[in-house]
Coordinates of C-alpha atoms and ligand atoms in Angstrom, one line a residue:
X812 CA 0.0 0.0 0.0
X813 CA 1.3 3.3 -0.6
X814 CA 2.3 6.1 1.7
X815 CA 1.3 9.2 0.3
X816 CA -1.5 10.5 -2.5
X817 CA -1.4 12.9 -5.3
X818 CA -3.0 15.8 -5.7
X819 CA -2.8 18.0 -9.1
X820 CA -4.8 21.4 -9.0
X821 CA -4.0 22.9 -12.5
X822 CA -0.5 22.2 -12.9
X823 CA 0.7 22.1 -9.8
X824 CA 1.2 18.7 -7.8
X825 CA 1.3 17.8 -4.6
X826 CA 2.1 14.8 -2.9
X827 CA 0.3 14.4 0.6
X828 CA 0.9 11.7 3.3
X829 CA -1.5 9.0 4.4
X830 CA -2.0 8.2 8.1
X831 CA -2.8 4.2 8.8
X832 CA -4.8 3.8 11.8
X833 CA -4.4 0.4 13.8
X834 CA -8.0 -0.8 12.2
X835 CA -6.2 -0.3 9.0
X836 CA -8.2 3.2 7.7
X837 CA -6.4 5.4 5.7
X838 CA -6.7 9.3 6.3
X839 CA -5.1 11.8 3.7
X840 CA -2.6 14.3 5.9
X841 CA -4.0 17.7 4.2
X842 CA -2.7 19.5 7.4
X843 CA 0.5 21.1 5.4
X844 CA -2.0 21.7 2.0
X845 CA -3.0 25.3 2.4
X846 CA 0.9 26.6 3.3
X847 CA 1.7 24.5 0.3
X848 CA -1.0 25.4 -2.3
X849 CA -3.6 28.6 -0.3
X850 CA -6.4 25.8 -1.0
X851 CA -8.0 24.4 1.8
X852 CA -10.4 21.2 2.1
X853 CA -14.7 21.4 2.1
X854 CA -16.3 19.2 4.2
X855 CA -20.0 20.0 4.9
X856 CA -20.7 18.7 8.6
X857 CA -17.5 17.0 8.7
X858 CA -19.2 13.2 7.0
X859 CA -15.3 12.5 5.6
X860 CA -13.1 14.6 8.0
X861 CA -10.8 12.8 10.9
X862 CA -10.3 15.7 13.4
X863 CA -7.9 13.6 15.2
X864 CA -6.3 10.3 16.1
X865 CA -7.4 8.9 19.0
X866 CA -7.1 5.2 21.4
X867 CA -10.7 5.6 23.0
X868 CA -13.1 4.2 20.6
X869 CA -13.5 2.3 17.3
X870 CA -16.5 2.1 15.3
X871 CA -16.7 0.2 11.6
X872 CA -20.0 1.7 10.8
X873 CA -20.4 -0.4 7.8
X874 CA -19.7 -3.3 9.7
X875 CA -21.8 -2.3 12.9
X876 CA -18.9 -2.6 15.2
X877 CA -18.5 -0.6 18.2
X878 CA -15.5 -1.4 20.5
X879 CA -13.9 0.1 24.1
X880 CA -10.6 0.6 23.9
X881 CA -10.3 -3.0 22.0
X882 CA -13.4 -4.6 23.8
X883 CA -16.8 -5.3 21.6
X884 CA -19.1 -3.2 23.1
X885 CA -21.3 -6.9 22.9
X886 CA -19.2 -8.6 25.1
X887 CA -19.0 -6.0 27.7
X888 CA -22.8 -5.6 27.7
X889 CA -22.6 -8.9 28.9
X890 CA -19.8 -9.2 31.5
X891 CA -18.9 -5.5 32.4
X892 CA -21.0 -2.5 33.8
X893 CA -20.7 0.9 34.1
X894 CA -18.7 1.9 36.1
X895 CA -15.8 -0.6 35.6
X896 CA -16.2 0.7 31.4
X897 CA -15.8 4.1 32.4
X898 CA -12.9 2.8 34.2
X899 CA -11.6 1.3 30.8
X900 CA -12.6 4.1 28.8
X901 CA -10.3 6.9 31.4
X902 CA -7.0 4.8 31.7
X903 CA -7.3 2.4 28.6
X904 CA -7.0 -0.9 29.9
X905 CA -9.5 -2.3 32.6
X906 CA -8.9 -2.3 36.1
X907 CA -8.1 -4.8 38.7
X908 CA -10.1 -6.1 41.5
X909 CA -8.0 -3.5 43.8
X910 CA -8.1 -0.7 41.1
X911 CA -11.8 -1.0 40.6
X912 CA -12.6 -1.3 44.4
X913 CA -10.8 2.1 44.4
X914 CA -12.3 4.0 41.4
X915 CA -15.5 2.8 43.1
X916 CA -15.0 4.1 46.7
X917 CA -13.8 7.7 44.7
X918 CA -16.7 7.9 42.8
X919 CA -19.1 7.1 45.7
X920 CA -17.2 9.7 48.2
X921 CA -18.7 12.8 46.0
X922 CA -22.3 11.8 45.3
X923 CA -24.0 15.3 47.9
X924 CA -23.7 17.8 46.3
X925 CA -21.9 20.6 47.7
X926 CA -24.5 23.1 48.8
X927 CA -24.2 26.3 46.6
X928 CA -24.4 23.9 43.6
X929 CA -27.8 22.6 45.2
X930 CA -28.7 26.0 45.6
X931 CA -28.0 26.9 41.8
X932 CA -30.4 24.5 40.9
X933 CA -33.2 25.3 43.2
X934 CA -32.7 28.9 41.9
X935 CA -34.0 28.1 38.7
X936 CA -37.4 27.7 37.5
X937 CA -39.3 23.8 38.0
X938 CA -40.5 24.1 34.2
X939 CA -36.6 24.9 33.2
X940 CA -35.5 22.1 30.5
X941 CA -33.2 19.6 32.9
X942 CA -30.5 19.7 30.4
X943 CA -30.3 23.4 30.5
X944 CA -29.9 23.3 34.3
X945 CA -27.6 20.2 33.8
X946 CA -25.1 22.3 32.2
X947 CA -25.3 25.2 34.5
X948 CA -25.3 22.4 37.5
X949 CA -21.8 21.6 35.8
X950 CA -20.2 24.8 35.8
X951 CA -21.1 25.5 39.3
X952 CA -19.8 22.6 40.3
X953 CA -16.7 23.5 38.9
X954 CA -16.7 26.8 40.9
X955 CA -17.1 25.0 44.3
X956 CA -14.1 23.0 43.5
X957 CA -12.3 25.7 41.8
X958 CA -8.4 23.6 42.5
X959 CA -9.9 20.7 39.8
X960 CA -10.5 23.7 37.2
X961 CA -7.9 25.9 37.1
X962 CA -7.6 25.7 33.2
X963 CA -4.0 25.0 33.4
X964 CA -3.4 21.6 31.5
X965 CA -0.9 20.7 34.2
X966 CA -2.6 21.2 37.0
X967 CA -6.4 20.0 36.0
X968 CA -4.2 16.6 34.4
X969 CA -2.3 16.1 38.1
X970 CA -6.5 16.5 39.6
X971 CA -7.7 14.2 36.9
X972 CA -8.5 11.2 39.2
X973 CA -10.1 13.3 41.7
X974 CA -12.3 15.7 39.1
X975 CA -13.0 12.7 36.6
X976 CA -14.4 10.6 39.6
X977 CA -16.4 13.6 40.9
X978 CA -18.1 14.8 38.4
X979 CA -18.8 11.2 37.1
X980 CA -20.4 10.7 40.4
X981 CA -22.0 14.5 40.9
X982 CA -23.3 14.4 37.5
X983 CA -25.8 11.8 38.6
X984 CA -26.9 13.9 41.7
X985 CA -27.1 17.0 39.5
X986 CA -29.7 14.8 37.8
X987 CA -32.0 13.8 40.4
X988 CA -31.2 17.2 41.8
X989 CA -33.1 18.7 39.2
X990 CA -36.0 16.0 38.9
X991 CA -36.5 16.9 42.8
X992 CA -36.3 20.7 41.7
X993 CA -38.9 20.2 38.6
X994 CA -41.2 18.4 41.6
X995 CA -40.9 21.3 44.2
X996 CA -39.1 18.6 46.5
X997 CA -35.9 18.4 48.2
X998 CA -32.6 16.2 47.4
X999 CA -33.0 12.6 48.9
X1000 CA -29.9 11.7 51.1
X1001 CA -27.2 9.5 48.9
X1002 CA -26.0 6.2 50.6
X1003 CA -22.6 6.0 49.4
X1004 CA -23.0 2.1 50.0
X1005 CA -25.4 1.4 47.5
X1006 CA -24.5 1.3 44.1
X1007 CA -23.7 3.4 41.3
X1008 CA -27.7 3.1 40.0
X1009 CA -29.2 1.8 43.1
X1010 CA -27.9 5.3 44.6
X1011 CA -28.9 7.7 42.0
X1012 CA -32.5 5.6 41.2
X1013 CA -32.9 6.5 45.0
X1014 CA -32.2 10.2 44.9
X1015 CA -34.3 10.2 41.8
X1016 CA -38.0 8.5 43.4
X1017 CA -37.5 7.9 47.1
X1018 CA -38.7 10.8 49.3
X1019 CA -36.5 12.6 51.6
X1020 CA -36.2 9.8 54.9
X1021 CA -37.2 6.9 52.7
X1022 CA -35.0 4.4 51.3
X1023 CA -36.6 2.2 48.9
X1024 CA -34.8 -0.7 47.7
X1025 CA -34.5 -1.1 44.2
X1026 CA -35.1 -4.1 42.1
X1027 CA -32.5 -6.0 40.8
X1028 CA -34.1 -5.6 36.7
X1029 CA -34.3 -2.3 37.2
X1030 CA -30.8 -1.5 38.5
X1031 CA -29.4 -3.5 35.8
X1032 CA -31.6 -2.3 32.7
X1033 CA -29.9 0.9 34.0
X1034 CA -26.4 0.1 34.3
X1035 CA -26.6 -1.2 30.6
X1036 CA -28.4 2.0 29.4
X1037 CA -25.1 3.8 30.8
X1038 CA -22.8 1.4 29.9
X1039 CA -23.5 1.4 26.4
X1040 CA -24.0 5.4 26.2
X1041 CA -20.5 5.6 27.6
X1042 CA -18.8 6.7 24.6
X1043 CA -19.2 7.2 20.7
X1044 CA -15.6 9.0 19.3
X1045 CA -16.4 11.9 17.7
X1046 CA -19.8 12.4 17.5
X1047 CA -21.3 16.3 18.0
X1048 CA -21.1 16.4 21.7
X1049 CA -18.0 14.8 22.1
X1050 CA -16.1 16.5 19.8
X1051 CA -17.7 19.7 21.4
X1052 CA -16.1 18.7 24.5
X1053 CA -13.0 18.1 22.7
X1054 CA -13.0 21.5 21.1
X1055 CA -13.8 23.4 24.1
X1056 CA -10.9 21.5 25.6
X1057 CA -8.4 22.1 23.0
X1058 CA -8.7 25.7 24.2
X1059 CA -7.5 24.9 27.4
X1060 CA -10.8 24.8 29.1
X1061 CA -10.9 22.8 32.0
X1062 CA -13.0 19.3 32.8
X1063 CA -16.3 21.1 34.0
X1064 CA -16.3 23.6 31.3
X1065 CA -16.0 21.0 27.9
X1066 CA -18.7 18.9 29.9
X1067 CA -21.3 21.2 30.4
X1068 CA -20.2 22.5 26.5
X1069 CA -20.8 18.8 25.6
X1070 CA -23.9 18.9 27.2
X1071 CA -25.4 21.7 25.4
X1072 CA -24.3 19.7 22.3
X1073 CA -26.3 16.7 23.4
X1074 CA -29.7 18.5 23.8
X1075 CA -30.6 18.8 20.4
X1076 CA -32.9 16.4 18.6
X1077 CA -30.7 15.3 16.0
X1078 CA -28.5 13.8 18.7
X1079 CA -29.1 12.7 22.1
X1080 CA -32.5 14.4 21.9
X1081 CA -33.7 11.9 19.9
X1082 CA -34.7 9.6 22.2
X1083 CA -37.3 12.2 24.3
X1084 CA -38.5 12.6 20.5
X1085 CA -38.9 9.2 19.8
X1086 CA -41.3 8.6 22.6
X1087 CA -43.5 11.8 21.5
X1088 CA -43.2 10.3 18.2
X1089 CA -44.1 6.6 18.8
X1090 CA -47.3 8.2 21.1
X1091 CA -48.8 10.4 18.8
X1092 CA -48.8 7.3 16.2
X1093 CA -50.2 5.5 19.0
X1094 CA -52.9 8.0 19.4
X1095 CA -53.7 8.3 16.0
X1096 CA -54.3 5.1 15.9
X1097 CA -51.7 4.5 12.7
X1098 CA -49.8 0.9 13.2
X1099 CA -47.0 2.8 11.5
X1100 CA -47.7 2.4 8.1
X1101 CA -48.7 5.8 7.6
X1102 CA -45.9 7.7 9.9
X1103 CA -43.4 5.3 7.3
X1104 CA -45.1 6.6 4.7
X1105 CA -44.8 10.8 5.7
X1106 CA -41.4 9.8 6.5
X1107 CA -40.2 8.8 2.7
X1108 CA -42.2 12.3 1.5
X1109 CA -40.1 14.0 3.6
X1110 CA -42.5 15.0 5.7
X1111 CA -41.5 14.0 8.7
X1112 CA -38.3 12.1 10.3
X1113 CA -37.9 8.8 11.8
X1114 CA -36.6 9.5 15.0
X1115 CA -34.2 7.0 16.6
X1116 CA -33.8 5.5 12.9
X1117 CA -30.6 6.8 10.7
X1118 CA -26.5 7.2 11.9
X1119 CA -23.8 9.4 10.5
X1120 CA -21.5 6.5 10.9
X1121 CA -23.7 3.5 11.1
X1122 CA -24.6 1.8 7.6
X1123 CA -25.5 -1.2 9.3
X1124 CA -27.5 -2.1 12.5
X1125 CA -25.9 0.2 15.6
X1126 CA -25.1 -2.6 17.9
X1127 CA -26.3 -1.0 21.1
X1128 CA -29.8 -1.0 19.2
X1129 CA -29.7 -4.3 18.8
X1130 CA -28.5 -4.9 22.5
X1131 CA -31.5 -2.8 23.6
X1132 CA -34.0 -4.2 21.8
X1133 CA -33.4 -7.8 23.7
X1134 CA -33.0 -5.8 26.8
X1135 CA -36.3 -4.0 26.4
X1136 CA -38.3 -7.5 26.1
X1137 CA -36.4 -8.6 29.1
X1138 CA -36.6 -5.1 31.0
X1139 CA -40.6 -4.9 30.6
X1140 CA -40.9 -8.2 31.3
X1141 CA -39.3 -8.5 34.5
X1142 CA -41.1 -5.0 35.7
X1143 CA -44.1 -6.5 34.7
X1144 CA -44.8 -3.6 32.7
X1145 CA -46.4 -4.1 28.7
X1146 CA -45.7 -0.9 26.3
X1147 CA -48.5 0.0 23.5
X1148 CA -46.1 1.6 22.3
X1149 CA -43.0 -0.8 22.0
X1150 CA -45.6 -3.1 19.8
X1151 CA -45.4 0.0 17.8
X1152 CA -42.2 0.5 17.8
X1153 CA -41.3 -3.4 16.6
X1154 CA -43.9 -2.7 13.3
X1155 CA -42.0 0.5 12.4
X1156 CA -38.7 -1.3 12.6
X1157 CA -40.0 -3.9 10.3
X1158 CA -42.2 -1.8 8.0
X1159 CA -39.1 0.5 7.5
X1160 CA -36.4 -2.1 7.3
X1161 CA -38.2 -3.8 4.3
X1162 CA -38.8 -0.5 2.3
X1163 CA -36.2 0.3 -0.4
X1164 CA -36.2 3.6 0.7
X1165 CA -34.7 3.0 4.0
X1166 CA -32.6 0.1 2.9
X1167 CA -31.8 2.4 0.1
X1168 CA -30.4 4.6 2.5
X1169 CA -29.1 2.1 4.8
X1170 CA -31.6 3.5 7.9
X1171 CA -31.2 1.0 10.9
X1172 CA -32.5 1.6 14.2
X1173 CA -30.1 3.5 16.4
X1174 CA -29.4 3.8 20.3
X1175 CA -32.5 6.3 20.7
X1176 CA -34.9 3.8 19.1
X1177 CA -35.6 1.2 21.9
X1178 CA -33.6 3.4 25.0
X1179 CA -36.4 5.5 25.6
X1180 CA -38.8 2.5 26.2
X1181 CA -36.8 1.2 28.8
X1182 CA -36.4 4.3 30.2
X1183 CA -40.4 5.3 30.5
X1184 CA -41.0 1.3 31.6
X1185 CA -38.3 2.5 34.6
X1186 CA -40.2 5.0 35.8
X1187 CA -38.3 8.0 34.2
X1188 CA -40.3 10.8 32.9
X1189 CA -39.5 11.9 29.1
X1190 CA -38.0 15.3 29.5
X1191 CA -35.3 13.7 31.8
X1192 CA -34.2 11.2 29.1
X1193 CA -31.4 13.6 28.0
X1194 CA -30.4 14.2 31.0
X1195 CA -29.4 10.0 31.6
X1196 CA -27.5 9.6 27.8
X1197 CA -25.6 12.6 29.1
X1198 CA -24.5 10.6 33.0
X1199 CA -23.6 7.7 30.5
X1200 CA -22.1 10.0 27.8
X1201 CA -20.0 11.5 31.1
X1202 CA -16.9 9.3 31.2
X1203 CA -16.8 9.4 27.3
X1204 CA -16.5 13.2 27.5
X1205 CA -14.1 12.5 30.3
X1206 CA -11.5 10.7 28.4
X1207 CA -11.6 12.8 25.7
X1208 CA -10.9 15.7 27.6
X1209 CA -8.0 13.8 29.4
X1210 CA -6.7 12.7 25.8
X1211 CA -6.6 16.3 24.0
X1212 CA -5.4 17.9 27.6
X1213 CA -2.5 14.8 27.2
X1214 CA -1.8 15.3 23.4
X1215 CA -3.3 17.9 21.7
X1216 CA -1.0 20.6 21.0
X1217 CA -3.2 22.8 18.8
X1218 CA -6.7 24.7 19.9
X1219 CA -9.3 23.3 16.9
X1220 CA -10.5 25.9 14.4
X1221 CA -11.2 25.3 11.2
X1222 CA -11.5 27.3 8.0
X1223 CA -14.6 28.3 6.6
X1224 CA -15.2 29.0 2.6
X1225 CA -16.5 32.5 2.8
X1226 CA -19.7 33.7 0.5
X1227 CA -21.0 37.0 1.9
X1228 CA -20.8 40.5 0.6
X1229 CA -17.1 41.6 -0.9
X1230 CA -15.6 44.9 0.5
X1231 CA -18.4 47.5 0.5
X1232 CA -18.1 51.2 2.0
X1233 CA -20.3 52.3 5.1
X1234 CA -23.5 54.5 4.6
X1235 CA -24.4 57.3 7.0
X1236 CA -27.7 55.8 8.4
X1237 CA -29.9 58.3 6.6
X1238 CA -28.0 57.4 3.5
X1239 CA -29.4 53.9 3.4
Ligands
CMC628 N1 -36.1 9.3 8.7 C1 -36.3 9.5 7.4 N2 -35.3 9.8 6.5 C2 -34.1 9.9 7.0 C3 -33.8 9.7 8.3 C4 -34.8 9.4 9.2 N3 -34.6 9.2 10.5 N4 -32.4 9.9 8.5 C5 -31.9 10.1 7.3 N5 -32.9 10.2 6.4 C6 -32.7 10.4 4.9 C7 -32.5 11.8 4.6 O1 -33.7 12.5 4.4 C8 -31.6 11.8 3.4 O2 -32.4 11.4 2.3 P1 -32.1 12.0 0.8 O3 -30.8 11.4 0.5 O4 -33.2 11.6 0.0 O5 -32.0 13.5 1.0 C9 -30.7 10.6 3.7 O6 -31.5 9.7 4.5 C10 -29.4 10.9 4.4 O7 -29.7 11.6 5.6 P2 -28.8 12.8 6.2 O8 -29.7 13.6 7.1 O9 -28.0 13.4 5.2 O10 -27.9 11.9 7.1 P3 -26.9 12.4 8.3 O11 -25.8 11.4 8.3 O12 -26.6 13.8 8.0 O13 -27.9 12.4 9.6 C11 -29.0 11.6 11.5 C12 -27.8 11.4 10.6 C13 -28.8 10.8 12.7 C14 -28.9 13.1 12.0 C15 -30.3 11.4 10.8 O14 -30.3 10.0 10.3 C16 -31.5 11.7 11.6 O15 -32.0 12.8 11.7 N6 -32.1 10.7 12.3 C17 -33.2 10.9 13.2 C18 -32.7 11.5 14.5 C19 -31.9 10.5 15.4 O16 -32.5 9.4 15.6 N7 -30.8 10.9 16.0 C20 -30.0 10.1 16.9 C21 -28.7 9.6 16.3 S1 -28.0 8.3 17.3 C22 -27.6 9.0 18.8 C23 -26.5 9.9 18.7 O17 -25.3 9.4 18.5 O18 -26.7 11.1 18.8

């Protein structure tokens, strides 16, 4: 195979270097292209653009692979969880029974919030969207431990360990924080000694005094939601985190960034939308058909169907989808609307227009089912892709704040107004 490509713009030639990645993807170096040749590269929301190389994740979209650090994201479905993931995902390898134990007692010794942050969050309105408070929660939290966030690389990398394992554990509380907030209720009090999900589920529903345990289906349908959340390379949040980070910006700042990046439909947003979606076909009494059909005439969008990267199945839909039967059934809980969702998967995966455009189901498509069937109400749904998207952001941060020498900014291909002169106001 070659190392380097040519490039002839009108007589001129250029010869540019490929990059191999360890999955064997080729990337054409254009970093030295504009000094070479003033030309720059166009890339329209970035479909064919590496921003940068990176050991975290691996995804073969075509293929419908998704991988930790090396590990199929099936297999670890199956014998990891959450917390010992995000543990793979920070340090690149997973821990052992002494490391873990660790990481776990770290992450369980910041769950209360400190008080001005709980204060920050009563301050704002019950109707305010939880992801907008999520991101403000995140800042403040970052001003109450202002030693973790000093935006000096040096300093926020020697903190790391302590501000990764906060805010992994804080941004749970932030959550239930604000469910309380939307209720008019206080905070219930954390028990460090339950676990990761068995704490926050009780923050989130037990009232203040109460301490309801929670069932074993439930704590696990949970932990997998998180677990395979945990991180997707470069997708709009996450490289909003790493963008924000490339600046120097410390932990708290990229996160609540990536947070703000998450909220919109088109990404983690999709699975509140998928809900509203799969309802309103529900009540109009359509078995899909129709809401298939409006779809093709671009009427309206399949939400929680369709992947920038994903040709193929996404693998954590397929996970999800087993897990939802499984989920429901040991809740004892039947969905109208997952009988809806199953016909809309097959009406659309036999229609040449969605096999056309190779539209699988994605994460958002069976998450949200799970999610309502746990008790979880839909404006909060956000809110728990972002505490599994958390240690994702996390590494990322740690890996730019490690390697990246240069803040991001790309070029632009300018098409506005040429020089003009300035009018007098009474002139225009
Ligand atoms: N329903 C109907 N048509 C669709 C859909 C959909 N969900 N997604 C893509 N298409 C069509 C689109 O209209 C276009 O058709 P044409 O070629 O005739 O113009 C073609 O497929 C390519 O679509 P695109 O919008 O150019 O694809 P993209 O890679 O820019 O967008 C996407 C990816 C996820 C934004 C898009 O598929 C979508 O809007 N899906 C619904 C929202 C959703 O479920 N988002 C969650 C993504 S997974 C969680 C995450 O990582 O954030």
């Amino acid at each position: 195979m070659a190392d380097t490509a040519n490039l002839e713009i009108g007589d001129q030639k250029y010869s540019l270097n490929l990059i191999k990645g360890t999955e064997q993807e080729l990337a054409v170096d254009i970093s030295k292209l504009r000094k070479e040749s003033r030309v720059i590269t166009f890339d329209d929301g970035y479909g064919n653009t590496g921003s940068c190389e990176s050991e975290i994740t691996f995804i073969d979209g075509d293929k419908g692979i998704l991988r930790y650090r090396g590990y199929d994201i099936a297999e670890l479905a199956e014998k990891s969880n959450f917390l010992e993931s995000a543990y793979l995902l920070l340090n690149g390898n997973l821990p052992s029974g002494g490391e873990l134990d660790g990481f776990r007692q770290r992450v369980a010794g910041y769950c209360d919030l400190p008080a001005e942050v709980l204060t920050s969050i009563r301050s704002q309105p019950a109707g305010a969207h939880p992801m907008a408070v999520l991101s403000s929660g995140l800042q403040a939290l970052g001003g109450s431990y202002p030693q973790y966030g000093t935006n000096d690389r040096k300093k926020d990398l020697e903190s790391f360990d302590e501000s990764s394992a906060l805010i992994i554990s804080a941004v749970r509380s932030l959550a239930a924080a604000i469910y309380k907030n939307s209720l008019g209720e206080d905070l219930s009090s954390s028990d460090p000694g339950r676990t990761y999900c068995e704490n926050f589920l009780s923050m989130m529903f037990d009232k203040p005094g109460e301490s309801t345990p929670v069932p074993s289906a439930v704590e696990s349908a949970l932990d997998l939601i998180f677990l395979l959340h945990a991180d997707h390379e470069q997708n709009c949040s996450t490289s909003t985190c790493r963008m924000i980070a490339s600046g120097g910006a410390n932990p708290f700042a990229s996160l609540a960034g990536g947070v703000s990046a998450l909220w919109g439909p088109l990404h983690g947003g999709a699975n509140m939308a998928v809900i509203k979606m799969l309802d309103e076909i529900h009540e109009s009494g359509d078995d899909g058909s129709r809401f298939v059909e409006s779809a093709k005439q671009g009427k309206s969008r399949l939400m929680g169907f369709g992947h920038r990267v994903y040709r193929n199945y996404d693998p954590r839909a397929k996970i999800l989808k087993n897990a939802c039967d499984q989920a429901l059934d040991a809740l004892g809980v039947s969905s109208p609307i997952l009988q809806i969702a199953r016909r809309l998967e097959e009406v659309a995966l036999e229609d040449p227009y969605f096999i056309q455009r190779k539209l699988y189901p994605n994460v958002d498509f069976y998450s949200g089912i799970i999610l309502q069937a746990l008790g979880f109400p839909t404006n909060m749904f956000t809110v728990l892709f972002a505490i599994g998207r958390t240690p994702g952001w996390l590494s990322h941060w740690k890996e730019i704040a490690e390697n990246g020498k240069k803040i991001h900014r790309p070029r632009q291909i300018y098409q506005g107004e040429t020089l003009r002169p300035y009018l007098p106001v009474e002139d225009r």
